[in-house]
Coordinates of C-alpha atoms in Angstrom, one line a residue:
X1438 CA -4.4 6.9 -42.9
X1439 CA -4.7 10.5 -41.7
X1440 CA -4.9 9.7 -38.5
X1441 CA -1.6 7.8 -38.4
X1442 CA 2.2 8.3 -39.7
X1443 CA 4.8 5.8 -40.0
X1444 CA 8.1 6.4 -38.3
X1445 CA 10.9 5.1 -36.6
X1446 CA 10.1 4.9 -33.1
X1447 CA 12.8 5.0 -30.4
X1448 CA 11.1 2.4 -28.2
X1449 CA 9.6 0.0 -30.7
X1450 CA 10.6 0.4 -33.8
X1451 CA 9.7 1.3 -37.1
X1452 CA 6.2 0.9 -36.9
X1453 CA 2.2 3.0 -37.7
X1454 CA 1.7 5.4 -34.8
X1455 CA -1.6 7.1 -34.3
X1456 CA -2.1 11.1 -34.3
X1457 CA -5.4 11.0 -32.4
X1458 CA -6.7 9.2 -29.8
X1459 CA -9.4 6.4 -30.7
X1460 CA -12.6 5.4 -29.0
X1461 CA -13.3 2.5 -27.6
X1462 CA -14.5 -0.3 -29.9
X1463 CA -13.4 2.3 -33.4
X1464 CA -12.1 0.2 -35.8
X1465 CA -8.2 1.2 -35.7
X1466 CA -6.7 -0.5 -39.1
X1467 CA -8.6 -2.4 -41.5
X1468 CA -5.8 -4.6 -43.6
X1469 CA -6.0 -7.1 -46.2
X1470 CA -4.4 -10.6 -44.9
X1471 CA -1.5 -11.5 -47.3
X1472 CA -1.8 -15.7 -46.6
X1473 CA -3.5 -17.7 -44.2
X1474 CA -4.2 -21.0 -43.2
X1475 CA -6.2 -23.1 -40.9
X1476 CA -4.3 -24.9 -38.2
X1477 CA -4.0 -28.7 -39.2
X1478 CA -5.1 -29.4 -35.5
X1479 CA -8.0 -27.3 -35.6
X1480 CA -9.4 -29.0 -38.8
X1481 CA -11.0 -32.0 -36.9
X1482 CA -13.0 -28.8 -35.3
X1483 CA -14.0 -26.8 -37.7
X1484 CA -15.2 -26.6 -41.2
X1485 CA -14.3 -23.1 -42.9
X1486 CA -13.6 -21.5 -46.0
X1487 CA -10.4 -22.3 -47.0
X1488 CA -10.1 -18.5 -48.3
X1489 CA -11.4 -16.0 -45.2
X1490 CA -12.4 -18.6 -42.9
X1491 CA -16.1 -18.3 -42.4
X1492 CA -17.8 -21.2 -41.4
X1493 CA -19.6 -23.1 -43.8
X1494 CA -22.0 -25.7 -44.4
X1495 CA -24.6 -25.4 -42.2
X1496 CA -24.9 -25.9 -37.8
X1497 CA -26.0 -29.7 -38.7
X1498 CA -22.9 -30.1 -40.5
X1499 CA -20.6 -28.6 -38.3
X1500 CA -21.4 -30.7 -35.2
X1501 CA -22.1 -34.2 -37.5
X1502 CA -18.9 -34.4 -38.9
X1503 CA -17.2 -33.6 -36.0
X1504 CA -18.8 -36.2 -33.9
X1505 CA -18.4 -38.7 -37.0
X1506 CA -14.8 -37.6 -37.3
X1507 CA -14.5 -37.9 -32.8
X1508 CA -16.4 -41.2 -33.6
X1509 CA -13.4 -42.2 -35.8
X1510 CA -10.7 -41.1 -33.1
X1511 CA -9.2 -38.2 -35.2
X1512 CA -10.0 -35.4 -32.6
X1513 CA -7.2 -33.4 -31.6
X1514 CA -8.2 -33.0 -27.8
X1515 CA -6.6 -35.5 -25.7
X1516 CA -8.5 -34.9 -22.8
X1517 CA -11.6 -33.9 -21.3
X1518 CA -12.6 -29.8 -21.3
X1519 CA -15.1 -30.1 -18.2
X1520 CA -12.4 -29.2 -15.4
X1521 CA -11.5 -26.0 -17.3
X1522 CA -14.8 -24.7 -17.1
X1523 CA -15.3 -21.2 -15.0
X1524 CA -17.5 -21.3 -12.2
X1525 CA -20.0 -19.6 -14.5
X1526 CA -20.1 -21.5 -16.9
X1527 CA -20.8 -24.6 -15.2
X1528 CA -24.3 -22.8 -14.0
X1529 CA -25.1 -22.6 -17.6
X1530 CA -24.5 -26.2 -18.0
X1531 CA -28.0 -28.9 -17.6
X1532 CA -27.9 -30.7 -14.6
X1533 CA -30.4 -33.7 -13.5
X1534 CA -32.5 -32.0 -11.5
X1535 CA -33.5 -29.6 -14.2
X1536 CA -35.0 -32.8 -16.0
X1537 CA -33.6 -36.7 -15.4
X1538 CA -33.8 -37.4 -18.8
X1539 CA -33.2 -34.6 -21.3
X1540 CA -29.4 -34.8 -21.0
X1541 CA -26.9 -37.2 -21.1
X1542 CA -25.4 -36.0 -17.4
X1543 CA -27.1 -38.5 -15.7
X1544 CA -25.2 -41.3 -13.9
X1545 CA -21.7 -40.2 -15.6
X1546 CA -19.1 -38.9 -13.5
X1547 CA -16.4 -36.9 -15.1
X1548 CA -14.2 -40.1 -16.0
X1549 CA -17.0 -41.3 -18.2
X1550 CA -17.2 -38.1 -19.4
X1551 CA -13.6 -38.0 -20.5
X1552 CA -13.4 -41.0 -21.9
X1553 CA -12.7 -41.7 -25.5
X1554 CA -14.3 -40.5 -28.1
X1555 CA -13.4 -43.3 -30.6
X1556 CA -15.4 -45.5 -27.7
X1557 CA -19.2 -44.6 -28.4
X1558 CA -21.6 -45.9 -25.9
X1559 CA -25.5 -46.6 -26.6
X1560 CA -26.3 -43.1 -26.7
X1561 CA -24.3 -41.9 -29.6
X1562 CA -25.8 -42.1 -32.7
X1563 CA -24.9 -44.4 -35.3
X1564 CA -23.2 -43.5 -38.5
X1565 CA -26.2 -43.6 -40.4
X1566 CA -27.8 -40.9 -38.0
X1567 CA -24.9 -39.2 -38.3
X1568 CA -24.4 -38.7 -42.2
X1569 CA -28.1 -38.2 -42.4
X1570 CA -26.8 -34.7 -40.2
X1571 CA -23.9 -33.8 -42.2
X1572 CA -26.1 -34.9 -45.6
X1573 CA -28.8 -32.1 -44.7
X1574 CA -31.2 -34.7 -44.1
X1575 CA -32.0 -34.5 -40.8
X1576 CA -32.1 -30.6 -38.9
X1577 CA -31.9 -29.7 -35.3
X1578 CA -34.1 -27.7 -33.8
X1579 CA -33.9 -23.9 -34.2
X1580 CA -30.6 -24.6 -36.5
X1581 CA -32.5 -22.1 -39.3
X1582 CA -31.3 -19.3 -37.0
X1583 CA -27.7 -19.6 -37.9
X1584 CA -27.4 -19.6 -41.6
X1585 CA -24.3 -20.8 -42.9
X1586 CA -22.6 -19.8 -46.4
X1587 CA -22.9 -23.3 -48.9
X1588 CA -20.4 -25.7 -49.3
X1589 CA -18.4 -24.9 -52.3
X1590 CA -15.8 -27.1 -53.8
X1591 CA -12.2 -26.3 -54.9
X1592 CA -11.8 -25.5 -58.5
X1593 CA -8.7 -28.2 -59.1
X1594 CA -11.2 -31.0 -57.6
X1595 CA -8.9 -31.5 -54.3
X1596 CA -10.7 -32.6 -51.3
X1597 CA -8.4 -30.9 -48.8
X1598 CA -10.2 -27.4 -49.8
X1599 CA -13.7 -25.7 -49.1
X1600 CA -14.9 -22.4 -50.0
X1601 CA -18.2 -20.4 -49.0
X1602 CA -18.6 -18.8 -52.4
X1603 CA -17.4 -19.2 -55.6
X1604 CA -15.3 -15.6 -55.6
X1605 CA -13.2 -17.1 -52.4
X1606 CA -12.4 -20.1 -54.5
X1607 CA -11.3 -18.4 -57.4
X1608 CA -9.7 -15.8 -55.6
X1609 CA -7.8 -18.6 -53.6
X1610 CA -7.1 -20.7 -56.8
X1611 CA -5.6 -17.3 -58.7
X1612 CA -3.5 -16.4 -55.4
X1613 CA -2.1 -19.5 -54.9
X1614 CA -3.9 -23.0 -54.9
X1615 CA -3.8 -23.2 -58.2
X1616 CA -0.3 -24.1 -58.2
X1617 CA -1.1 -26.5 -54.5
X1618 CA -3.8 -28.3 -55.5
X1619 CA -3.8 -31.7 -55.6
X1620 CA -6.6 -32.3 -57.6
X1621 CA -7.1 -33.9 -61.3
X1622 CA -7.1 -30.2 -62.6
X1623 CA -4.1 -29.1 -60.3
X1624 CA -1.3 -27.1 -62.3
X1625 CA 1.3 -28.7 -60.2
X1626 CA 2.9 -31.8 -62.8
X1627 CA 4.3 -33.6 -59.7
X1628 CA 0.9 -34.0 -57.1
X1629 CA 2.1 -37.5 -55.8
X1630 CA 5.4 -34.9 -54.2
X1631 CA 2.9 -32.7 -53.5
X1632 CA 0.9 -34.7 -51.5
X1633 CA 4.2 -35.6 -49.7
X1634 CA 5.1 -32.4 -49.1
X1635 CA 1.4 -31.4 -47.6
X1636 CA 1.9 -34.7 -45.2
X1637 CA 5.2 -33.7 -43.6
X1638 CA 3.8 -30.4 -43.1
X1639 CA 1.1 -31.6 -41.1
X1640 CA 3.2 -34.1 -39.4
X1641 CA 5.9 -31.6 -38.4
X1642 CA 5.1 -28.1 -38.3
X1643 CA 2.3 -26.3 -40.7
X1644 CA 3.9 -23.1 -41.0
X1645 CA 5.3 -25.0 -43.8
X1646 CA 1.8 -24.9 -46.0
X1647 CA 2.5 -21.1 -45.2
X1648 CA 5.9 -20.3 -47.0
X1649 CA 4.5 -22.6 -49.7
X1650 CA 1.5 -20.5 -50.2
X1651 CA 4.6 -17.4 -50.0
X1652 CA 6.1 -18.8 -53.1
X1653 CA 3.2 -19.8 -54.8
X1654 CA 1.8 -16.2 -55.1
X1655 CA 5.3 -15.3 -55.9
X1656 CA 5.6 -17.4 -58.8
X1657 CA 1.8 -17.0 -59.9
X1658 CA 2.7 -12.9 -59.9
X1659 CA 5.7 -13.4 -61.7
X1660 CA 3.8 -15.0 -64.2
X1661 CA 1.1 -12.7 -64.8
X1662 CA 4.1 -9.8 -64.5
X1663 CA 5.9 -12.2 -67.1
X1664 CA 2.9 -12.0 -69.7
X1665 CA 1.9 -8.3 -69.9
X1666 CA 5.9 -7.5 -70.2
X1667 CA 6.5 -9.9 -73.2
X1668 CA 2.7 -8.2 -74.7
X1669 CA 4.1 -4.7 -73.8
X1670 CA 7.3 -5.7 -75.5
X1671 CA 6.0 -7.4 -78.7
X1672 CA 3.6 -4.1 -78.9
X1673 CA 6.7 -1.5 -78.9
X1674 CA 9.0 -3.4 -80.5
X1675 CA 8.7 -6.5 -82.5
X1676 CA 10.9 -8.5 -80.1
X1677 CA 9.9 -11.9 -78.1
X1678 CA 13.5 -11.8 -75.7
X1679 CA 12.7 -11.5 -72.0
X1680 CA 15.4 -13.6 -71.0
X1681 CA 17.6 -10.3 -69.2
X1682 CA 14.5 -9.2 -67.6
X1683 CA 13.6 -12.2 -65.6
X1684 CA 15.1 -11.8 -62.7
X1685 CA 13.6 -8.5 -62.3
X1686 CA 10.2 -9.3 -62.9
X1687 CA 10.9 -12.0 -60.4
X1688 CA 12.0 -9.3 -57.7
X1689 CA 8.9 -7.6 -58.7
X1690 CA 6.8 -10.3 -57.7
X1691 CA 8.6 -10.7 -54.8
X1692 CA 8.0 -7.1 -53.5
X1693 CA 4.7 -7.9 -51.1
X1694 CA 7.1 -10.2 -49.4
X1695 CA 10.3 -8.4 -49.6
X1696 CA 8.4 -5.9 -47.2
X1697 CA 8.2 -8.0 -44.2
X1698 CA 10.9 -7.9 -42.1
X1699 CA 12.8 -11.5 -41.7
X1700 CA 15.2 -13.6 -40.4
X1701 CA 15.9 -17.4 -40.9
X1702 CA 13.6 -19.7 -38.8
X1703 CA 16.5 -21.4 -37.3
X1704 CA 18.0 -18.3 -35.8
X1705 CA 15.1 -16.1 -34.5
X1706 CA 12.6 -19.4 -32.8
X1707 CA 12.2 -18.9 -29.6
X1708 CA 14.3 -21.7 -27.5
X1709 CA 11.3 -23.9 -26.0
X1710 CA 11.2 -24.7 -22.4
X1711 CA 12.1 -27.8 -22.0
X1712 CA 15.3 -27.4 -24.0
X1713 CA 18.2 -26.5 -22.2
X1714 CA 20.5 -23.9 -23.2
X1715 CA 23.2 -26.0 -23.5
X1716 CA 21.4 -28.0 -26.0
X1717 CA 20.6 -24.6 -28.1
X1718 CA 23.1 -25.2 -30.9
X1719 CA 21.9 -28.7 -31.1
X1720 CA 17.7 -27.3 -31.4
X1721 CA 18.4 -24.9 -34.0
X1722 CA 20.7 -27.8 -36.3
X1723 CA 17.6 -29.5 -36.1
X1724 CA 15.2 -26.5 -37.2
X1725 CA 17.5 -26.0 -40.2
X1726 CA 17.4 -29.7 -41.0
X1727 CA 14.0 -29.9 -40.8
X1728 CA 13.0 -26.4 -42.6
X1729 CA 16.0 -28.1 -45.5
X1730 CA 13.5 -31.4 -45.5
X1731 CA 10.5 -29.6 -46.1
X1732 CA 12.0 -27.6 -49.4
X1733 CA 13.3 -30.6 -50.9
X1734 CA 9.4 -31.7 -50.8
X1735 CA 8.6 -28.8 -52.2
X1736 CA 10.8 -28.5 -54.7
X1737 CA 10.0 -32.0 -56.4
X1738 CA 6.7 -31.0 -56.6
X1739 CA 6.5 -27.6 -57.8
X1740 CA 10.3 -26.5 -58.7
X1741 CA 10.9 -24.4 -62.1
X1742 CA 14.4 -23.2 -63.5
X1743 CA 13.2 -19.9 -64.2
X1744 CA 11.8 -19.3 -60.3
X1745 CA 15.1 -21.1 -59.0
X1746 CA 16.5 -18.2 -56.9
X1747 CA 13.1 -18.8 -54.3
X1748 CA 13.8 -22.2 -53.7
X1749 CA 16.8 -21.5 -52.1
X1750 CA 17.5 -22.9 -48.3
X1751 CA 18.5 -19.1 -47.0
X1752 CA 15.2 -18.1 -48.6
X1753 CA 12.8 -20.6 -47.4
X1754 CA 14.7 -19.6 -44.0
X1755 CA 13.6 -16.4 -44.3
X1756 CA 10.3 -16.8 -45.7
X1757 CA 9.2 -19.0 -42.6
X1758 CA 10.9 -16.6 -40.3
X1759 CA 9.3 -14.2 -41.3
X1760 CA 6.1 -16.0 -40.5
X1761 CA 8.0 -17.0 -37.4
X1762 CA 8.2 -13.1 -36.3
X1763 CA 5.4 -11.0 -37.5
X1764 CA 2.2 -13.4 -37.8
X1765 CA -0.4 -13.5 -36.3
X1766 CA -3.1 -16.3 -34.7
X1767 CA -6.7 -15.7 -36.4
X1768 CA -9.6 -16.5 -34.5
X1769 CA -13.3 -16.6 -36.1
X1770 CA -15.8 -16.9 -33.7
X1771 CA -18.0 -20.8 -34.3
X1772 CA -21.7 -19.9 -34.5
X1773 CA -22.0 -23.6 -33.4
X1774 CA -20.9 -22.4 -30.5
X1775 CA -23.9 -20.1 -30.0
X1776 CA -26.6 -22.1 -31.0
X1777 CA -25.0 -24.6 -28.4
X1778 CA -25.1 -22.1 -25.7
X1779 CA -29.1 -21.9 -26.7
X1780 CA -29.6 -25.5 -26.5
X1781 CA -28.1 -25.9 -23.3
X1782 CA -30.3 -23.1 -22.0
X1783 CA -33.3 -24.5 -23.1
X1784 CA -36.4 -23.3 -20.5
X1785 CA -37.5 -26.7 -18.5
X1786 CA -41.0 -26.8 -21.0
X1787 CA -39.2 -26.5 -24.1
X1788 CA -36.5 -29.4 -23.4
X1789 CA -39.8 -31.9 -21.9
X1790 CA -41.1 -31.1 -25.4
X1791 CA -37.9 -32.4 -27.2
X1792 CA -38.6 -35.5 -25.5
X1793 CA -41.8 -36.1 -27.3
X1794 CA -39.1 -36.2 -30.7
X1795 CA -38.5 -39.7 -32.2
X1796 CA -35.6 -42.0 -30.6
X1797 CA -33.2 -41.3 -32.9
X1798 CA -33.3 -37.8 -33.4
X1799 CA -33.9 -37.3 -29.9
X1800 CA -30.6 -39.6 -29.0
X1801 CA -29.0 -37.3 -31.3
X1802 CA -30.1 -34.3 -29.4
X1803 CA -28.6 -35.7 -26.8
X1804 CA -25.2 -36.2 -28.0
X1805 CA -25.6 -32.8 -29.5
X1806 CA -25.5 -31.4 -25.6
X1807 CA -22.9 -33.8 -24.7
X1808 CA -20.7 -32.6 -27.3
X1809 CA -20.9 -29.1 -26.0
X1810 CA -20.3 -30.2 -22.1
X1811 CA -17.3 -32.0 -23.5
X1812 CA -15.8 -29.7 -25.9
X1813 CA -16.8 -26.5 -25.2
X1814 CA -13.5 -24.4 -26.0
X1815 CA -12.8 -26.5 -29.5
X1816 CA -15.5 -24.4 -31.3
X1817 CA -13.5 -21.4 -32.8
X1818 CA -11.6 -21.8 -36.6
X1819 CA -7.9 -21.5 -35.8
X1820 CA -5.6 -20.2 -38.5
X1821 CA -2.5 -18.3 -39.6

């Protein structure tokens, strides 16, 4: 930090202003991310560390459970991605003449290409062919050059999170899942709310799963704060009261947060475009009634008296406007995405060979290369 100051600006703000001029591709701030999570829409996509977001598993994986999970018509693309490609990238893209029966683009015009996904036709592979991907059984062809992290399971036994190591899932489960999870070994004593909660979060808006993950690591620091001042106590004098002390070990938790600058959701969303001003009042009634829903959820499932003040409608306000105001959208780059971009640039000899492979991995091969014509711009993890 001696190349920057923090001030009060007059233009923007209070805000980290640089003394010196950087160079082109220098790293300007390196920061720890406070909470994140994947977009529920994006999920379909992309398999990731649930922790930092890395994708995991391997490239078979990747593209067999999303064409298993497109098979079962839970994608989140509604429509076709082959009109949005740039001029460019349609050169890159196989056509017939290149070889008439390497790729599926052969008597399909763009309507068959956009249809549905929950429709297979005879070249999809069957399930079967498709597990055998996603169970490491089968591998495509020059997937060894892009490595992925292993699969590693949540440490409550919930199926809604992965890891890529076993530091991410701890990390995670000391931060804040522990108290989420709704797995058998969950801390949470109400996971049937829980669960509840999670659903209406994906069904209405999930920057909800972020202002629970908020309170979460407020509560899991208040506890940890909690036990070294009741050890510190009982070392210096004899006494086990912590009652009057509480509240302030509960602030102290709270300062990571605190430091954010808020304001409740309700107030500070930006009116969308198809609302009409008029209708304003109405909109952001309907915020506040929703962001009130959401608590209530939360609160059956994970609600303490001694934590009470956090559960509080004006702070769950603030917490997700805060969100609302300073966060950020988190791209990771999909490697599936470049080993694609290999396949599909295969050299005419190397793609006649492929045809030599057995039917059904060959048929596979195929779909593999469809997939990418289709859904070319779905590849990157999506989070908050």
């Amino acid at each position: 930090m001696q190349r920057s100051r923090s001030e009060q600006g007059v233009t923007f703000g209070k805000g980290v202003y640089s003394k010196l001029d950087f160079q082109e591709d220098e790293l300007v701030l390196k920061d720890k991310m406070l909470f994140g999570a994947q977009h529920t829409s994006n999920k379909v996509d992309c398999f990731v560390c649930s922790h930092c977001f890395q994708f995991i598993g391997s490239v078979e994986l990747q593209i067999g459970r999303k064409l298993y999970l497109q098979g079962l018509g839970l994608s989140d693309k509604n429509g076709c991605d082959f009109e949005a490609f740039s001029p460019a990238s349609k050169e890159d893209v196989p056509t017939e003449s290149d070889d008439e029966d390497c790729y599926p683009m052969e008597n399909h015009n763009h309507s068959e290409l956009c249809s549905s996904s929950a429709a297979r036709d005879n070249s999809a592979p069957s399930d079967d062919t498709l597990e055998s991907l996603m169970n490491g059984i089968l591998s495509l062809p020059y997937s060894e050059k892009f490595s992925l992290p292993p699969v590693i399971s949540c440490l409550g036994g919930c199926e809604e999170e992965h890891f890529c190591s076993k530091s991410c899932a701890e990390a995670d489960w000391e931060l804040f899942h522990s108290i989420l999870c709704t797995g058998k070994s969950s801390r949470s004593l109400q996971r049937n709310a829980l669960v509840k909660f999670v659903e209406h979060a994906n069904k209405t808006n999930d920057i909800f799963i972020l202002a629970a993950k908020a309170i979460s690591f407020t509560i899991l620091r208040y506890k940890k704060l909690k036990i070294t001042h009741v050890e510190n106590q009982i070392q210096n004098t004899g006494l086990h009261e912590v009652a009057h002390t509480s509240f302030s070990l509960l602030m102290e938790a709270w300062r990571p947060i605190s430091m954010g600058f808020k304001k409740r959701w309700w107030d500070c969303i930006a009116l969308p475009d198809d609302i009409d001003s008029s209708r304003e009042a109405s909109f952001r009634m309907q915020i506040k009634e929703l962001a009130f829903e959401s608590l209530q959820l939360l609160k059956e499932a994970i609600f303490e008296k001694e934590y009470a003040p956090l559960f509080s409608l004006e702070i769950y306000g603030h917490i997700i406007g805060m969100f609302e105001l300073n966060n950020l959208d988190l791209v990771v780059a999909s490697p599936v995405e470049d080993y694609l971009y290999i396949l599909m640039n295969f050299h005419l000899l190397k793609r006649k060979k492929l045809k030599k492979l057995q039917a059904p991995f060959y048929m596979l091969l195929k779909m593999t290369i469809r997939y990418a014509v289709k859904a070319r711009h779905s590849f990157p993890c999506k989070a908050a």
